PDB file of C-alpha atoms in Angstrom:
ATOM      1  CA  MET G 482       2.987 -25.202 -18.536  1.00 81.00           C
ATOM      2  CA  LYS G 483       4.060 -22.751 -21.220  1.00 95.00           C
ATOM      3  CA  LEU G 484       3.553 -19.208 -19.986  1.00 98.00           C
ATOM      4  CA  LEU G 485       4.382 -17.583 -23.313  1.00 98.00           C
ATOM      5  CA  GLN G 486       4.995 -19.247 -26.656  1.00 97.00           C
ATOM      6  CA  THR G 487       5.674 -18.170 -30.223  1.00 95.00           C
ATOM      7  CA  LYS G 488       4.819 -20.280 -33.242  1.00 95.00           C
ATOM      8  CA  SER G 489       6.539 -19.581 -36.564  1.00 93.00           C
ATOM      9  CA  LEU G 490       6.689 -15.896 -35.664  1.00 92.00           C
ATOM     10  CA  ASP G 491       7.839 -13.529 -38.420  1.00 92.00           C
ATOM     11  CA  ILE G 492       8.297  -9.842 -37.618  1.00 92.00           C
ATOM     12  CA  SER G 493       9.027  -7.162 -40.184  1.00 89.00           C
ATOM     13  CA  ILE G 494       8.823  -3.379 -40.457  1.00 85.00           C
ATOM     14  CA  GLY G 495       8.223  -1.964 -43.907  1.00 80.00           C
ATOM     15  CA  GLY G 496       9.737  -5.005 -45.583  1.00 79.00           C
ATOM     16  CA  TRP G 497      12.708  -5.038 -43.202  1.00 83.00           C
ATOM     17  CA  SER G 498      12.892  -8.405 -41.430  1.00 85.00           C
ATOM     18  CA  VAL G 499      13.402  -8.432 -37.669  1.00 87.00           C
ATOM     19  CA  CYS G 500      13.120 -12.191 -37.177  1.00 86.00           C
ATOM     20  CA  ARG G 501      11.945 -15.209 -39.138  1.00 87.00           C
ATOM     21  CA  ASP G 502      10.209 -18.364 -37.953  1.00 88.00           C
ATOM     22  CA  LEU G 503      10.794 -17.762 -34.238  1.00 90.00           C
ATOM     23  CA  ASN G 504       9.654 -20.689 -32.108  1.00 91.00           C
ATOM     24  CA  PHE G 505      10.355 -20.489 -28.410  1.00 89.00           C
ATOM     25  CA  CYS G 506       8.506 -20.910 -25.148  1.00 95.00           C
ATOM     26  CA  LEU G 507       8.821 -19.331 -21.728  1.00 97.00           C
ATOM     27  CA  GLU G 508       8.158 -21.750 -18.879  1.00 97.00           C
ATOM     28  CA  PRO G 509       7.824 -21.064 -15.136  1.00 97.00           C
ATOM     29  CA  GLY G 510      11.184 -20.307 -13.566  1.00 96.00           C
ATOM     30  CA  GLN G 511      12.857 -19.359 -16.844  1.00 97.00           C
ATOM     31  CA  TYR G 512      14.624 -16.046 -17.425  1.00 98.00           C
ATOM     32  CA  TRP G 513      15.242 -15.225 -21.073  1.00 98.00           C
ATOM     33  CA  GLY G 514      17.647 -12.472 -22.081  1.00 97.00           C
ATOM     34  CA  ILE G 515      17.769 -10.872 -25.530  1.00 96.00           C
ATOM     35  CA  LEU G 516      21.162  -9.731 -26.809  1.00 95.00           C
ATOM     36  CA  GLY G 517      22.020  -7.958 -30.045  1.00 92.00           C
ATOM     37  CA  GLY G 518      23.473  -4.825 -31.546  1.00 89.00           C
ATOM     38  CA  ASN G 519      21.785  -1.439 -31.751  1.00 90.00           C
ATOM     39  CA  GLY G 520      18.866  -1.251 -34.171  1.00 87.00           C
ATOM     40  CA  ILE G 521      18.663  -5.010 -34.648  1.00 88.00           C
ATOM     41  CA  GLY G 522      15.012  -5.198 -33.473  1.00 90.00           C
ATOM     42  CA  LYS G 523      15.191  -6.290 -29.824  1.00 92.00           C
ATOM     43  CA  THR G 524      12.582  -3.771 -28.690  1.00 93.00           C
ATOM     44  CA  THR G 525      10.375  -4.600 -31.682  1.00 93.00           C
ATOM     45  CA  LEU G 526      10.485  -8.290 -30.740  1.00 93.00           C
ATOM     46  CA  LEU G 527       9.554  -7.493 -27.136  1.00 95.00           C
ATOM     47  CA  GLN G 528       6.669  -5.249 -28.248  1.00 95.00           C
ATOM     48  CA  THR G 529       5.368  -8.026 -30.493  1.00 95.00           C
ATOM     49  CA  LEU G 530       5.477 -10.520 -27.628  1.00 96.00           C
ATOM     50  CA  ALA G 531       3.446  -8.036 -25.576  1.00 96.00           C
ATOM     51  CA  GLY G 532       0.809  -7.621 -28.299  1.00 94.00           C
ATOM     52  CA  LEU G 533       1.722  -3.983 -28.872  1.00 94.00           C
ATOM     53  CA  ARG G 534       2.835  -4.553 -32.461  1.00 93.00           C
ATOM     54  CA  PRO G 535       1.378  -6.990 -35.022  1.00 93.00           C
ATOM     55  CA  SER G 536       3.514  -9.763 -36.451  1.00 92.00           C
ATOM     56  CA  ALA G 537       3.879 -10.417 -40.177  1.00 92.00           C
ATOM     57  CA  SER G 538       2.854 -14.041 -39.613  1.00 93.00           C
ATOM     58  CA  GLY G 539       2.746 -16.662 -36.886  1.00 95.00           C
ATOM     59  CA  GLU G 540       1.293 -16.161 -33.436  1.00 96.00           C
ATOM     60  CA  VAL G 541       1.994 -15.469 -29.785  1.00 97.00           C
ATOM     61  CA  LEU G 542       0.214 -17.537 -27.135  1.00 97.00           C
ATOM     62  CA  ILE G 543      -0.235 -16.774 -23.440  1.00 97.00           C
ATOM     63  CA  GLU G 544      -0.793 -19.937 -21.385  1.00 96.00           C
ATOM     64  CA  GLY G 545      -1.896 -21.693 -24.571  1.00 95.00           C
ATOM     65  CA  ILE G 546      -4.368 -19.006 -25.675  1.00 96.00           C
ATOM     66  CA  PRO G 547      -3.683 -16.787 -28.702  1.00 96.00           C
ATOM     67  CA  LEU G 548      -2.750 -13.367 -27.381  1.00 95.00           C
ATOM     68  CA  CYS G 549      -5.239 -11.651 -29.702  1.00 92.00           C
ATOM     69  CA  GLU G 550      -8.122 -13.551 -28.046  1.00 96.00           C
ATOM     70  CA  ILE G 551      -7.350 -12.439 -24.478  1.00 96.00           C
ATOM     71  CA  ARG G 552      -9.268  -9.487 -23.039  1.00 95.00           C
ATOM     72  CA  ARG G 553      -6.968  -6.559 -22.269  1.00 93.00           C
ATOM     73  CA  ARG G 554      -7.894  -6.546 -18.589  1.00 93.00           C
ATOM     74  CA  ASP G 555      -7.133 -10.255 -18.249  1.00 96.00           C
ATOM     75  CA  LEU G 556      -3.904  -9.786 -20.193  1.00 96.00           C
ATOM     76  CA  ALA G 557      -2.812  -7.011 -17.810  1.00 95.00           C
ATOM     77  CA  ARG G 558      -3.168  -9.439 -14.906  1.00 96.00           C
ATOM     78  CA  LYS G 559      -0.968 -11.996 -16.628  1.00 97.00           C
ATOM     79  CA  LEU G 560       1.625  -9.883 -18.429  1.00 97.00           C
ATOM     80  CA  GLY G 561       3.562  -6.794 -17.402  1.00 97.00           C
ATOM     81  CA  VAL G 562       5.771  -4.617 -19.606  1.00 96.00           C
ATOM     82  CA  LEU G 563       8.576  -2.233 -18.719  1.00 95.00           C
ATOM     83  CA  PHE G 564       9.393   0.081 -21.595  1.00 90.00           C
ATOM     84  CA  GLN G 565      12.858   1.296 -22.494  1.00 86.00           C
ATOM     85  CA  ASP G 566      12.119   4.828 -21.295  1.00 78.00           C
ATOM     86  CA  SER G 567       9.631   6.165 -18.765  1.00 72.00           C
ATOM     87  CA  HIS G 568       7.290   8.926 -19.940  1.00 71.00           C
ATOM     88  CA  ASP G 569       5.154  11.090 -17.663  1.00 68.00           C
ATOM     89  CA  ILE G 570       1.931  11.106 -19.654  1.00 65.00           C
ATOM     90  CA  PHE G 571      -0.034  12.584 -16.744  1.00 72.00           C
ATOM     91  CA  PRO G 572       1.245  14.845 -13.957  1.00 80.00           C
ATOM     92  CA  GLY G 573       1.084  13.238 -10.546  1.00 91.00           C
ATOM     93  CA  SER G 574       2.871  12.185  -7.418  1.00 96.00           C
ATOM     94  CA  VAL G 575       4.981   9.094  -6.914  1.00 96.00           C
ATOM     95  CA  MET G 576       2.134   7.427  -5.010  1.00 96.00           C
ATOM     96  CA  GLU G 577      -0.454   8.279  -7.656  1.00 95.00           C
ATOM     97  CA  THR G 578       1.815   6.906 -10.348  1.00 95.00           C
ATOM     98  CA  VAL G 579       2.693   3.626  -8.652  1.00 96.00           C
ATOM     99  CA  LEU G 580      -0.994   2.946  -7.938  1.00 95.00           C
ATOM    100  CA  ILE G 581      -1.551   2.614 -11.700  1.00 94.00           C
ATOM    101  CA  GLY G 582      -0.157  -0.880 -11.227  1.00 95.00           C
ATOM    102  CA  ARG G 583      -3.254  -1.860  -9.235  1.00 95.00           C
ATOM    103  CA  HIS G 584      -5.771  -0.942 -11.959  1.00 94.00           C
ATOM    104  CA  PRO G 585      -6.022  -4.444 -13.513  1.00 94.00           C
ATOM    105  CA  TRP G 586      -7.011  -5.842 -10.121  1.00 94.00           C
ATOM    106  CA  LEU G 587      -9.658  -3.253  -9.172  1.00 91.00           C
ATOM    107  CA  PRO G 588     -13.373  -3.569  -9.982  1.00 86.00           C
ATOM    108  CA  VAL G 589     -14.493  -1.302 -12.822  1.00 82.00           C
ATOM    109  CA  TRP G 590     -14.814   2.332 -11.673  1.00 82.00           C
ATOM    110  CA  ALA G 591     -13.582   1.421  -8.185  1.00 83.00           C
ATOM    111  CA  PHE G 592     -11.101   3.519  -6.214  1.00 88.00           C
ATOM    112  CA  GLU G 593      -8.006   2.197  -4.474  1.00 88.00           C
ATOM    113  CA  GLY G 594      -8.585   1.025  -0.908  1.00 90.00           C
ATOM    114  CA  ARG G 595      -6.454   0.702   2.198  1.00 93.00           C
ATOM    115  CA  GLU G 596      -4.969  -2.611   1.040  1.00 94.00           C
ATOM    116  CA  ASP G 597      -3.976  -1.107  -2.321  1.00 94.00           C
ATOM    117  CA  PHE G 598      -2.155   1.757  -0.607  1.00 96.00           C
ATOM    118  CA  ALA G 599      -0.377  -0.691   1.709  1.00 97.00           C
ATOM    119  CA  LEU G 600       0.790  -2.746  -1.273  1.00 97.00           C
ATOM    120  CA  ALA G 601       1.944   0.437  -3.026  1.00 97.00           C
ATOM    121  CA  GLU G 602       3.938   1.513   0.020  1.00 97.00           C
ATOM    122  CA  ALA G 603       5.575  -1.932   0.155  1.00 97.00           C
ATOM    123  CA  ALA G 604       6.508  -1.756  -3.547  1.00 97.00           C
ATOM    124  CA  LEU G 605       8.045   1.694  -3.102  1.00 98.00           C
ATOM    125  CA  ARG G 606       9.929   0.447  -0.063  1.00 97.00           C
ATOM    126  CA  ASP G 607      11.315  -2.431  -2.129  1.00 96.00           C
ATOM    127  CA  VAL G 608      12.866   0.049  -4.582  1.00 96.00           C
ATOM    128  CA  ALA G 609      13.998   2.471  -1.847  1.00 95.00           C
ATOM    129  CA  MET G 610      11.473   5.178  -2.764  1.00 96.00           C
ATOM    130  CA  ASP G 611       9.171   5.035   0.249  1.00 95.00           C
ATOM    131  CA  THR G 612      10.347   8.481   1.405  1.00 96.00           C
ATOM    132  CA  MET G 613       9.320  10.049  -1.919  1.00 96.00           C
ATOM    133  CA  VAL G 614       5.585   9.294  -1.998  1.00 96.00           C
ATOM    134  CA  HIS G 615       4.587  12.961  -2.289  1.00 95.00           C
ATOM    135  CA  ARG G 616       7.232  13.945  -4.858  1.00 96.00           C
ATOM    136  CA  GLN G 617       5.972  14.947  -8.296  1.00 95.00           C
ATOM    137  CA  VAL G 618       7.223  12.545 -10.962  1.00 94.00           C
ATOM    138  CA  ASN G 619       8.510  15.412 -13.129  1.00 91.00           C
ATOM    139  CA  THR G 620      11.041  16.235 -10.378  1.00 93.00           C
ATOM    140  CA  LEU G 621      12.590  12.749 -10.351  1.00 93.00           C
ATOM    141  CA  SER G 622      15.940  11.843 -11.840  1.00 92.00           C
ATOM    142  CA  GLY G 623      16.232   9.256 -14.604  1.00 91.00           C
ATOM    143  CA  GLY G 624      17.253   6.551 -12.139  1.00 92.00           C
ATOM    144  CA  GLU G 625      14.404   7.410  -9.755  1.00 94.00           C
ATOM    145  CA  ARG G 626      11.881   7.254 -12.595  1.00 93.00           C
ATOM    146  CA  ARG G 627      13.252   3.843 -13.539  1.00 93.00           C
ATOM    147  CA  ARG G 628      12.820   2.568  -9.995  1.00 94.00           C
ATOM    148  CA  LEU G 629       9.294   4.001  -9.908  1.00 95.00           C
ATOM    149  CA  ALA G 630       8.423   2.165 -13.129  1.00 94.00           C
ATOM    150  CA  LEU G 631       9.710  -1.065 -11.600  1.00 95.00           C
ATOM    151  CA  ALA G 632       7.688  -0.450  -8.429  1.00 96.00           C
ATOM    152  CA  THR G 633       4.574  -0.005 -10.582  1.00 96.00           C
ATOM    153  CA  LEU G 634       5.282  -3.361 -12.209  1.00 96.00           C
ATOM    154  CA  LEU G 635       5.798  -4.951  -8.782  1.00 96.00           C
ATOM    155  CA  LEU G 636       2.368  -3.676  -7.805  1.00 96.00           C
ATOM    156  CA  GLN G 637       0.821  -5.031 -11.008  1.00 96.00           C
ATOM    157  CA  ASP G 638       2.171  -8.446  -9.975  1.00 95.00           C
ATOM    158  CA  PRO G 639       2.090 -10.209 -13.365  1.00 96.00           C
ATOM    159  CA  LYS G 640       3.204 -13.761 -14.020  1.00 96.00           C
ATOM    160  CA  ILE G 641       5.003 -12.878 -17.265  1.00 98.00           C
ATOM    161  CA  TRP G 642       7.508 -10.014 -17.172  1.00 98.00           C
ATOM    162  CA  LEU G 643       8.709  -8.328 -20.385  1.00 98.00           C
ATOM    163  CA  LEU G 644      11.437  -5.818 -19.611  1.00 98.00           C
ATOM    164  CA  ASP G 645      13.179  -3.514 -22.081  1.00 96.00           C
ATOM    165  CA  GLU G 646      16.552  -2.521 -20.659  1.00 94.00           C
ATOM    166  CA  PRO G 647      15.377  -2.508 -17.018  1.00 94.00           C
ATOM    167  CA  THR G 648      18.750  -1.258 -15.766  1.00 92.00           C
ATOM    168  CA  ASN G 649      18.637   1.968 -17.810  1.00 89.00           C
ATOM    169  CA  HIS G 650      19.794   4.996 -15.757  1.00 89.00           C
ATOM    170  CA  LEU G 651      20.616   2.832 -12.717  1.00 91.00           C
ATOM    171  CA  ASP G 652      23.945   2.731 -10.897  1.00 92.00           C
ATOM    172  CA  MET G 653      25.664  -0.596 -10.263  1.00 93.00           C
ATOM    173  CA  LYS G 654      24.146  -1.059  -6.801  1.00 93.00           C
ATOM    174  CA  HIS G 655      20.579  -0.464  -7.964  1.00 93.00           C
ATOM    175  CA  GLN G 656      21.076  -2.637 -11.066  1.00 94.00           C
ATOM    176  CA  ILE G 657      21.980  -5.686  -8.967  1.00 95.00           C
ATOM    177  CA  ASN G 658      19.447  -5.007  -6.192  1.00 94.00           C
ATOM    178  CA  LEU G 659      16.532  -4.546  -8.574  1.00 94.00           C
ATOM    179  CA  LEU G 660      17.370  -7.543 -10.769  1.00 96.00           C
ATOM    180  CA  GLN G 661      17.604  -9.673  -7.619  1.00 96.00           C
ATOM    181  CA  LEU G 662      14.273  -8.257  -6.439  1.00 96.00           C
ATOM    182  CA  ILE G 663      12.633  -9.050  -9.780  1.00 95.00           C
ATOM    183  CA  ARG G 664      13.934 -12.624  -9.663  1.00 95.00           C
ATOM    184  CA  THR G 665      12.532 -13.057  -6.162  1.00 96.00           C
ATOM    185  CA  ARG G 666       9.094 -11.830  -7.246  1.00 94.00           C
ATOM    186  CA  VAL G 667       9.046 -13.894 -10.442  1.00 96.00           C
ATOM    187  CA  ASP G 668      10.069 -17.023  -8.519  1.00 95.00           C
ATOM    188  CA  ALA G 669       7.382 -16.425  -5.878  1.00 94.00           C
ATOM    189  CA  ALA G 670       4.697 -16.208  -8.598  1.00 92.00           C
ATOM    190  CA  ARG G 671       6.100 -19.238 -10.466  1.00 95.00           C
ATOM    191  CA  GLY G 672       6.359 -16.885 -13.399  1.00 97.00           C
ATOM    192  CA  GLY G 673       8.863 -16.163 -16.139  1.00 98.00           C
ATOM    193  CA  LEU G 674      10.734 -13.238 -17.624  1.00 98.00           C
ATOM    194  CA  VAL G 675      12.029 -11.985 -20.968  1.00 98.00           C
ATOM    195  CA  MET G 676      14.308  -8.946 -20.922  1.00 97.00           C
ATOM    196  CA  VAL G 677      16.464  -6.954 -23.283  1.00 96.00           C
ATOM    197  CA  LEU G 678      19.877  -6.086 -21.861  1.00 94.00           C
ATOM    198  CA  HIS G 679      23.089  -4.741 -23.361  1.00 92.00           C
ATOM    199  CA  ASP G 680      25.259  -6.000 -20.510  1.00 95.00           C
ATOM    200  CA  VAL G 681      26.380  -9.540 -21.370  1.00 95.00           C
ATOM    201  CA  ASN G 682      27.574 -10.145 -17.822  1.00 96.00           C
ATOM    202  CA  LEU G 683      24.164  -9.315 -16.351  1.00 96.00           C
ATOM    203  CA  ILE G 684      22.627 -11.755 -18.837  1.00 96.00           C
ATOM    204  CA  THR G 685      24.970 -14.550 -17.760  1.00 95.00           C
ATOM    205  CA  ARG G 686      24.359 -13.754 -14.079  1.00 94.00           C
ATOM    206  CA  PHE G 687      20.579 -13.384 -14.051  1.00 96.00           C
ATOM    207  CA  CYS G 688      19.240 -15.297 -17.080  1.00 97.00           C
ATOM    208  CA  SER G 689      18.786 -19.012 -17.661  1.00 97.00           C
ATOM    209  CA  HIS G 690      18.259 -18.694 -21.436  1.00 97.00           C
ATOM    210  CA  VAL G 691      19.199 -16.235 -24.146  1.00 96.00           C
ATOM    211  CA  ILE G 692      18.214 -15.170 -27.664  1.00 95.00           C
ATOM    212  CA  LEU G 693      21.033 -13.767 -29.809  1.00 94.00           C
ATOM    213  CA  MET G 694      19.781 -11.521 -32.624  1.00 92.00           C
ATOM    214  CA  GLN G 695      21.949 -10.743 -35.621  1.00 83.00           C
ATOM    215  CA  ASP G 696      21.316  -9.573 -39.179  1.00 75.00           C
ATOM    216  CA  HIS G 697      17.635  -8.945 -38.443  1.00 62.00           C
ATOM    217  CA  GLU G 698      16.846 -12.547 -37.652  1.00 62.00           C
ATOM    218  CA  THR G 699      17.188 -14.892 -34.715  1.00 62.00           C
ATOM    219  CA  MET G 700      20.712 -16.244 -34.760  1.00 74.00           C
ATOM    220  CA  GLN G 701      20.674 -18.599 -31.798  1.00 88.00           C
ATOM    221  CA  ALA G 702      18.531 -19.366 -28.757  1.00 91.00           C
ATOM    222  CA  GLY G 703      18.864 -21.697 -25.793  1.00 94.00           C
ATOM    223  CA  PRO G 704      20.369 -22.070 -22.309  1.00 96.00           C
ATOM    224  CA  VAL G 705      22.913 -19.369 -21.491  1.00 96.00           C
ATOM    225  CA  ASN G 706      25.695 -21.833 -20.685  1.00 93.00           C
ATOM    226  CA  GLN G 707      25.271 -23.453 -24.109  1.00 95.00           C
ATOM    227  CA  VAL G 708      24.811 -20.331 -26.226  1.00 95.00           C
ATOM    228  CA  VAL G 709      26.986 -17.572 -24.764  1.00 95.00           C
ATOM    229  CA  SER G 710      30.692 -17.919 -25.459  1.00 94.00           C
ATOM    230  CA  GLN G 711      33.571 -15.786 -26.635  1.00 95.00           C
ATOM    231  CA  GLU G 712      33.064 -17.084 -30.176  1.00 94.00           C
ATOM    232  CA  THR G 713      29.303 -16.452 -30.365  1.00 95.00           C
ATOM    233  CA  LEU G 714      29.681 -12.956 -28.891  1.00 95.00           C
ATOM    234  CA  GLU G 715      32.396 -12.067 -31.400  1.00 94.00           C
ATOM    235  CA  ARG G 716      30.089 -13.168 -34.234  1.00 92.00           C
ATOM    236  CA  LEU G 717      27.185 -11.289 -32.688  1.00 92.00           C
ATOM    237  CA  TYR G 718      28.973  -7.967 -32.240  1.00 92.00           C
ATOM    238  CA  ARG G 719      31.626  -8.321 -34.957  1.00 91.00           C
ATOM    239  CA  HIS G 720      34.214  -7.196 -32.438  1.00 94.00           C
ATOM    240  CA  PRO G 721      36.971  -8.957 -30.472  1.00 96.00           C
ATOM    241  CA  ILE G 722      35.808 -10.182 -27.055  1.00 95.00           C
ATOM    242  CA  ARG G 723      37.908 -11.130 -24.058  1.00 95.00           C
ATOM    243  CA  ARG G 724      36.779 -13.840 -21.655  1.00 95.00           C
ATOM    244  CA  VAL G 725      38.095 -13.635 -18.087  1.00 94.00           C
ATOM    245  CA  ASP G 726      37.541 -16.601 -15.775  1.00 90.00           C
ATOM    246  CA  VAL G 727      36.597 -15.654 -12.227  1.00 88.00           C
ATOM    247  CA  GLU G 728      35.456 -17.590  -9.203  1.00 85.00           C
ATOM    248  CA  GLY G 729      31.989 -18.963  -9.926  1.00 80.00           C
ATOM    249  CA  GLY G 730      31.954 -18.160 -13.642  1.00 83.00           C
ATOM    250  CA  CYS G 731      33.440 -15.852 -16.243  1.00 91.00           C
ATOM    251  CA  LEU G 732      33.177 -12.265 -17.455  1.00 94.00           C
ATOM    252  CA  TYR G 733      33.220 -10.878 -21.002  1.00 95.00           C
ATOM    253  CA  TYR G 734      34.820  -7.598 -22.077  1.00 92.00           C
ATOM    254  CA  PRO G 735      35.464  -5.875 -25.418  1.00 93.00           C
ATOM    255  CA  GLY G 736      38.901  -6.742 -26.760  1.00 86.00           C
TER     256      GLY G 736
END
């Protein structure tokens, strides 16, 4: 089953092409990473996949249904988005904020019940924020806000995860722990994931597939072990790259 699919997708902004004729599909158990230089359109591509930005042509399908035909409430149960930066639109506590993730699953005009609070507490525990439930979100650090946003997505429990730089503001320990947590949740739901990352080594460690974006179009897409190499990364970034072989794989560094 194809969770998410694009057909001949063209994306442009004011005549500036982001990608042309993109055809790819996300299947259960797949983890797609998006790599590319600054300003190349990675976030724009992710927003288009989420239905937050119109495409110039082509279409995006969710489980075989055109995204534009899916009711927003139903879409929120299937697809979750983590934006590049977290914004506190409304003042509130950590608990009040994380409970937003339950809204797609609640009856219209219903309030959260005991089960919803229990699920919220579990999500906060998963991101090591269970001792902060009464903190106001405007007192949190950048890393804490990032973990809260991820906890909200855990509570939403989508099948398709679209993540824009999920490791922003996180130290090395929290980067690895949270990416492992996300993989566990996606696997349990037989879901799939597409995420933008700037760290090539996190892509090779946590992703099964990758899209390389260069010159405002899709350069190459496919399994990580077939696409990512010293040569393709040097073309992508126009910079020398060193490959270092280590036990269980390899690491890439700027030359």
